[in-house]
């Protein structure tokens, strides 16, 4: 069976690294610029999942990259990384705003290991943070499944719909 993951690129510096990590797991993936990621184009790939990359913008900025909200109605699991996480929250009714303080670099992160996202992982680890915004309010249906000392919602999960987001970059090894 051919499994495909579609990576929507929002201008982050790690998009190729994300693709490599997915391919290292034996899963085929394609990177699509967010401007070309229409519902129809995504459906052409019949993906088993979508990954939203990071990016340099704030989701609430006037010209920030956006997506068609109908993507969330396709029944495809979604993982958002950094900007991608904030985009999920923003698009689905959460609130993203400037963080009280920026997080950058190696950061101690605490995980809820009852979440499928962190199952079989230690309850604490080091993650690579690079964000100046945070989710002041997560959308309805999402649980907080990860935090840092400065970010109470470093990871979110809506397990019913299969939507997950992390404020950090799991693809980076430092």
mmCIF file of C-alpha atoms in Angstrom:
data_model
loop_
_atom_site.group_PDB
_atom_site.id
_atom_site.type_symbol
_atom_site.label_atom_id
_atom_site.label_comp_id
_atom_site.label_asym_id
_atom_site.label_seq_id
_atom_site.Cartn_x
_atom_site.Cartn_y
_atom_site.Cartn_z
ATOM 1 C CA UNK A 1 0.000 0.000 0.000
ATOM 2 C CA UNK A 2 1.373 3.406 -0.976
ATOM 3 C CA UNK A 3 1.151 5.859 1.900
ATOM 4 C CA UNK A 4 1.618 9.559 1.266
ATOM 5 C CA UNK A 5 1.963 12.483 3.636
ATOM 6 C CA UNK A 6 1.504 15.968 2.226
ATOM 7 C CA UNK A 7 3.620 18.700 3.806
ATOM 8 C CA UNK A 8 2.204 22.197 3.426
ATOM 9 C CA UNK A 9 5.076 24.682 3.355
ATOM 10 C CA UNK A 10 4.469 28.021 5.059
ATOM 11 C CA UNK A 11 7.973 29.352 4.463
ATOM 12 C CA UNK A 12 9.792 27.768 7.373
ATOM 13 C CA UNK A 13 13.464 26.974 7.178
ATOM 14 C CA UNK A 14 12.987 23.298 8.072
ATOM 15 C CA UNK A 15 10.549 22.128 5.368
ATOM 16 C CA UNK A 16 13.115 19.884 3.645
ATOM 17 C CA UNK A 17 14.218 18.472 6.989
ATOM 18 C CA UNK A 18 10.616 17.606 7.836
ATOM 19 C CA UNK A 19 10.318 15.759 4.530
ATOM 20 C CA UNK A 20 13.533 13.879 5.206
ATOM 21 C CA UNK A 21 12.317 12.783 8.652
ATOM 22 C CA UNK A 22 9.046 11.510 7.152
ATOM 23 C CA UNK A 23 10.918 9.661 4.410
ATOM 24 C CA UNK A 24 13.325 8.202 6.974
ATOM 25 C CA UNK A 25 10.247 6.563 8.515
ATOM 26 C CA UNK A 26 9.532 4.866 5.193
ATOM 27 C CA UNK A 27 6.621 7.103 4.237
ATOM 28 C CA UNK A 28 6.458 8.893 0.908
ATOM 29 C CA UNK A 29 5.787 12.629 1.128
ATOM 30 C CA UNK A 30 5.317 15.632 -1.090
ATOM 31 C CA UNK A 31 5.922 19.268 -0.163
ATOM 32 C CA UNK A 32 3.346 21.742 -1.460
ATOM 33 C CA UNK A 33 3.642 25.511 -1.140
ATOM 34 C CA UNK A 34 0.638 26.704 0.874
ATOM 35 C CA UNK A 35 -0.577 28.773 -2.100
ATOM 36 C CA UNK A 36 -1.008 25.581 -4.159
ATOM 37 C CA UNK A 37 -2.567 23.553 -1.340
ATOM 38 C CA UNK A 38 -6.173 23.635 -2.461
ATOM 39 C CA UNK A 39 -8.594 21.033 -1.184
ATOM 40 C CA UNK A 40 -8.675 19.493 -4.653
ATOM 41 C CA UNK A 41 -4.879 19.357 -4.952
ATOM 42 C CA UNK A 42 -4.530 17.728 -1.534
ATOM 43 C CA UNK A 43 -7.178 15.144 -2.402
ATOM 44 C CA UNK A 44 -5.233 14.189 -5.560
ATOM 45 C CA UNK A 45 -2.558 12.677 -3.291
ATOM 46 C CA UNK A 46 -5.021 10.690 -1.129
ATOM 47 C CA UNK A 47 -2.775 11.424 1.855
ATOM 48 C CA UNK A 48 -2.806 9.540 5.138
ATOM 49 C CA UNK A 49 -1.814 12.783 6.856
ATOM 50 C CA UNK A 50 -0.950 16.445 6.480
ATOM 51 C CA UNK A 51 1.906 18.324 8.115
ATOM 52 C CA UNK A 52 1.837 22.119 8.336
ATOM 53 C CA UNK A 53 5.371 23.526 8.563
ATOM 54 C CA UNK A 54 6.661 26.443 10.528
ATOM 55 C CA UNK A 55 7.055 29.856 9.010
ATOM 56 C CA UNK A 56 8.361 33.324 9.786
ATOM 57 C CA UNK A 57 4.972 35.052 10.025
ATOM 58 C CA UNK A 58 2.416 35.675 12.734
ATOM 59 C CA UNK A 59 -0.892 34.010 11.844
ATOM 60 C CA UNK A 60 -2.835 37.122 12.818
ATOM 61 C CA UNK A 61 -0.838 39.420 10.496
ATOM 62 C CA UNK A 62 -2.758 40.854 7.559
ATOM 63 C CA UNK A 63 -0.728 39.113 4.843
ATOM 64 C CA UNK A 64 0.087 35.924 6.755
ATOM 65 C CA UNK A 65 -0.165 32.609 4.891
ATOM 66 C CA UNK A 66 -3.596 31.034 5.319
ATOM 67 C CA UNK A 67 -5.316 27.815 4.298
ATOM 68 C CA UNK A 68 -8.791 26.868 3.208
ATOM 69 C CA UNK A 69 -10.678 25.848 6.386
ATOM 70 C CA UNK A 70 -12.309 23.045 4.348
ATOM 71 C CA UNK A 71 -8.997 21.183 4.656
ATOM 72 C CA UNK A 72 -10.098 20.334 8.197
ATOM 73 C CA UNK A 73 -13.259 18.703 6.840
ATOM 74 C CA UNK A 74 -11.416 16.136 4.685
ATOM 75 C CA UNK A 75 -11.079 13.597 7.503
ATOM 76 C CA UNK A 76 -7.271 13.615 7.179
ATOM 77 C CA UNK A 77 -5.104 13.762 10.328
ATOM 78 C CA UNK A 78 -3.144 17.033 10.627
ATOM 79 C CA UNK A 79 0.072 17.799 12.500
ATOM 80 C CA UNK A 80 1.063 21.453 12.814
ATOM 81 C CA UNK A 81 4.632 22.441 13.692
ATOM 82 C CA UNK A 82 5.271 25.891 15.206
ATOM 83 C CA UNK A 83 3.517 28.292 12.780
ATOM 84 C CA UNK A 84 1.517 25.298 11.567
ATOM 85 C CA UNK A 85 0.302 24.671 15.121
ATOM 86 C CA UNK A 86 -0.689 28.300 15.535
ATOM 87 C CA UNK A 87 -2.418 28.228 12.139
ATOM 88 C CA UNK A 88 -4.535 25.272 13.240
ATOM 89 C CA UNK A 89 -5.521 27.135 16.399
ATOM 90 C CA UNK A 90 -6.211 30.403 14.576
ATOM 91 C CA UNK A 91 -8.240 28.782 11.793
ATOM 92 C CA UNK A 92 -10.358 26.659 14.153
ATOM 93 C CA UNK A 93 -11.377 29.439 16.540
ATOM 94 C CA UNK A 94 -8.462 29.764 18.939
ATOM 95 C CA UNK A 95 -6.549 32.944 19.641
ATOM 96 C CA UNK A 96 -2.889 33.491 18.802
ATOM 97 C CA UNK A 97 -1.038 36.542 20.039
ATOM 98 C CA UNK A 98 2.421 37.814 20.880
ATOM 99 C CA UNK A 99 3.936 35.757 23.696
ATOM 100 C CA UNK A 100 4.954 37.519 26.914
ATOM 101 C CA UNK A 101 8.490 36.338 26.127
ATOM 102 C CA UNK A 102 10.074 34.648 23.123
ATOM 103 C CA UNK A 103 11.238 31.032 23.368
ATOM 104 C CA UNK A 104 14.261 30.062 21.319
ATOM 105 C CA UNK A 105 16.618 27.120 21.407
ATOM 106 C CA UNK A 106 16.790 24.048 23.580
ATOM 107 C CA UNK A 107 13.852 24.033 25.978
ATOM 108 C CA UNK A 108 12.757 21.562 28.644
ATOM 109 C CA UNK A 109 9.328 20.365 27.564
ATOM 110 C CA UNK A 110 6.808 18.297 29.543
ATOM 111 C CA UNK A 111 4.577 15.816 27.692
ATOM 112 C CA UNK A 112 1.279 14.139 28.526
ATOM 113 C CA UNK A 113 2.242 10.563 27.679
ATOM 114 C CA UNK A 114 -1.397 9.450 27.734
ATOM 115 C CA UNK A 115 -1.796 11.323 24.427
ATOM 116 C CA UNK A 116 -1.141 9.171 21.337
ATOM 117 C CA UNK A 117 1.186 11.947 20.176
ATOM 118 C CA UNK A 118 3.624 11.233 23.018
ATOM 119 C CA UNK A 119 2.849 7.612 23.798
ATOM 120 C CA UNK A 120 5.956 5.607 24.736
ATOM 121 C CA UNK A 121 8.054 8.765 25.167
ATOM 122 C CA UNK A 122 9.508 10.119 28.424
ATOM 123 C CA UNK A 123 7.346 12.634 30.291
ATOM 124 C CA UNK A 124 10.060 15.256 29.872
ATOM 125 C CA UNK A 125 12.494 16.041 27.089
ATOM 126 C CA UNK A 126 14.379 18.760 25.285
ATOM 127 C CA UNK A 127 12.703 20.368 22.299
ATOM 128 C CA UNK A 128 13.817 23.060 19.875
ATOM 129 C CA UNK A 129 11.687 26.189 20.248
ATOM 130 C CA UNK A 130 11.635 29.157 17.916
ATOM 131 C CA UNK A 131 8.540 31.279 18.419
ATOM 132 C CA UNK A 132 7.484 34.742 19.509
ATOM 133 C CA UNK A 133 3.738 34.035 19.431
ATOM 134 C CA UNK A 134 1.669 31.574 21.399
ATOM 135 C CA UNK A 135 -1.874 30.269 21.613
ATOM 136 C CA UNK A 136 -3.612 32.431 24.182
ATOM 137 C CA UNK A 137 -6.745 30.294 23.654
ATOM 138 C CA UNK A 138 -6.860 26.881 22.030
ATOM 139 C CA UNK A 139 -9.864 25.923 19.901
ATOM 140 C CA UNK A 140 -12.774 23.981 21.329
ATOM 141 C CA UNK A 141 -12.136 20.238 21.366
ATOM 142 C CA UNK A 142 -8.381 20.541 21.904
ATOM 143 C CA UNK A 143 -6.564 19.323 25.006
ATOM 144 C CA UNK A 144 -3.245 20.665 26.242
ATOM 145 C CA UNK A 145 -0.764 17.782 26.009
ATOM 146 C CA UNK A 146 2.577 19.549 26.373
ATOM 147 C CA UNK A 147 4.008 22.586 28.125
ATOM 148 C CA UNK A 148 7.200 24.401 29.018
ATOM 149 C CA UNK A 149 7.926 26.758 31.890
ATOM 150 C CA UNK A 150 7.120 29.710 29.605
ATOM 151 C CA UNK A 151 4.493 28.199 27.298
ATOM 152 C CA UNK A 152 1.459 26.522 28.880
ATOM 153 C CA UNK A 153 0.341 25.046 25.560
ATOM 154 C CA UNK A 154 3.451 23.772 23.793
ATOM 155 C CA UNK A 155 1.400 20.886 22.370
ATOM 156 C CA UNK A 156 -2.313 20.496 21.647
ATOM 157 C CA UNK A 157 -4.440 17.578 20.516
ATOM 158 C CA UNK A 158 -7.949 17.008 19.244
ATOM 159 C CA UNK A 159 -7.884 13.230 19.203
ATOM 160 C CA UNK A 160 -11.461 12.917 17.962
ATOM 161 C CA UNK A 161 -10.655 14.712 14.694
ATOM 162 C CA UNK A 162 -6.976 13.713 14.549
ATOM 163 C CA UNK A 163 -5.578 17.257 14.760
ATOM 164 C CA UNK A 164 -2.329 17.824 16.624
ATOM 165 C CA UNK A 165 0.035 20.738 17.021
ATOM 166 C CA UNK A 166 3.361 21.415 18.671
ATOM 167 C CA UNK A 167 4.997 24.798 19.240
ATOM 168 C CA UNK A 168 8.433 23.295 18.742
ATOM 169 C CA UNK A 169 10.361 21.644 15.910
ATOM 170 C CA UNK A 170 10.502 17.859 16.428
ATOM 171 C CA UNK A 171 12.375 17.470 13.145
ATOM 172 C CA UNK A 172 15.444 19.301 14.531
ATOM 173 C CA UNK A 173 18.205 17.395 16.305
ATOM 174 C CA UNK A 174 20.504 19.627 18.358
#
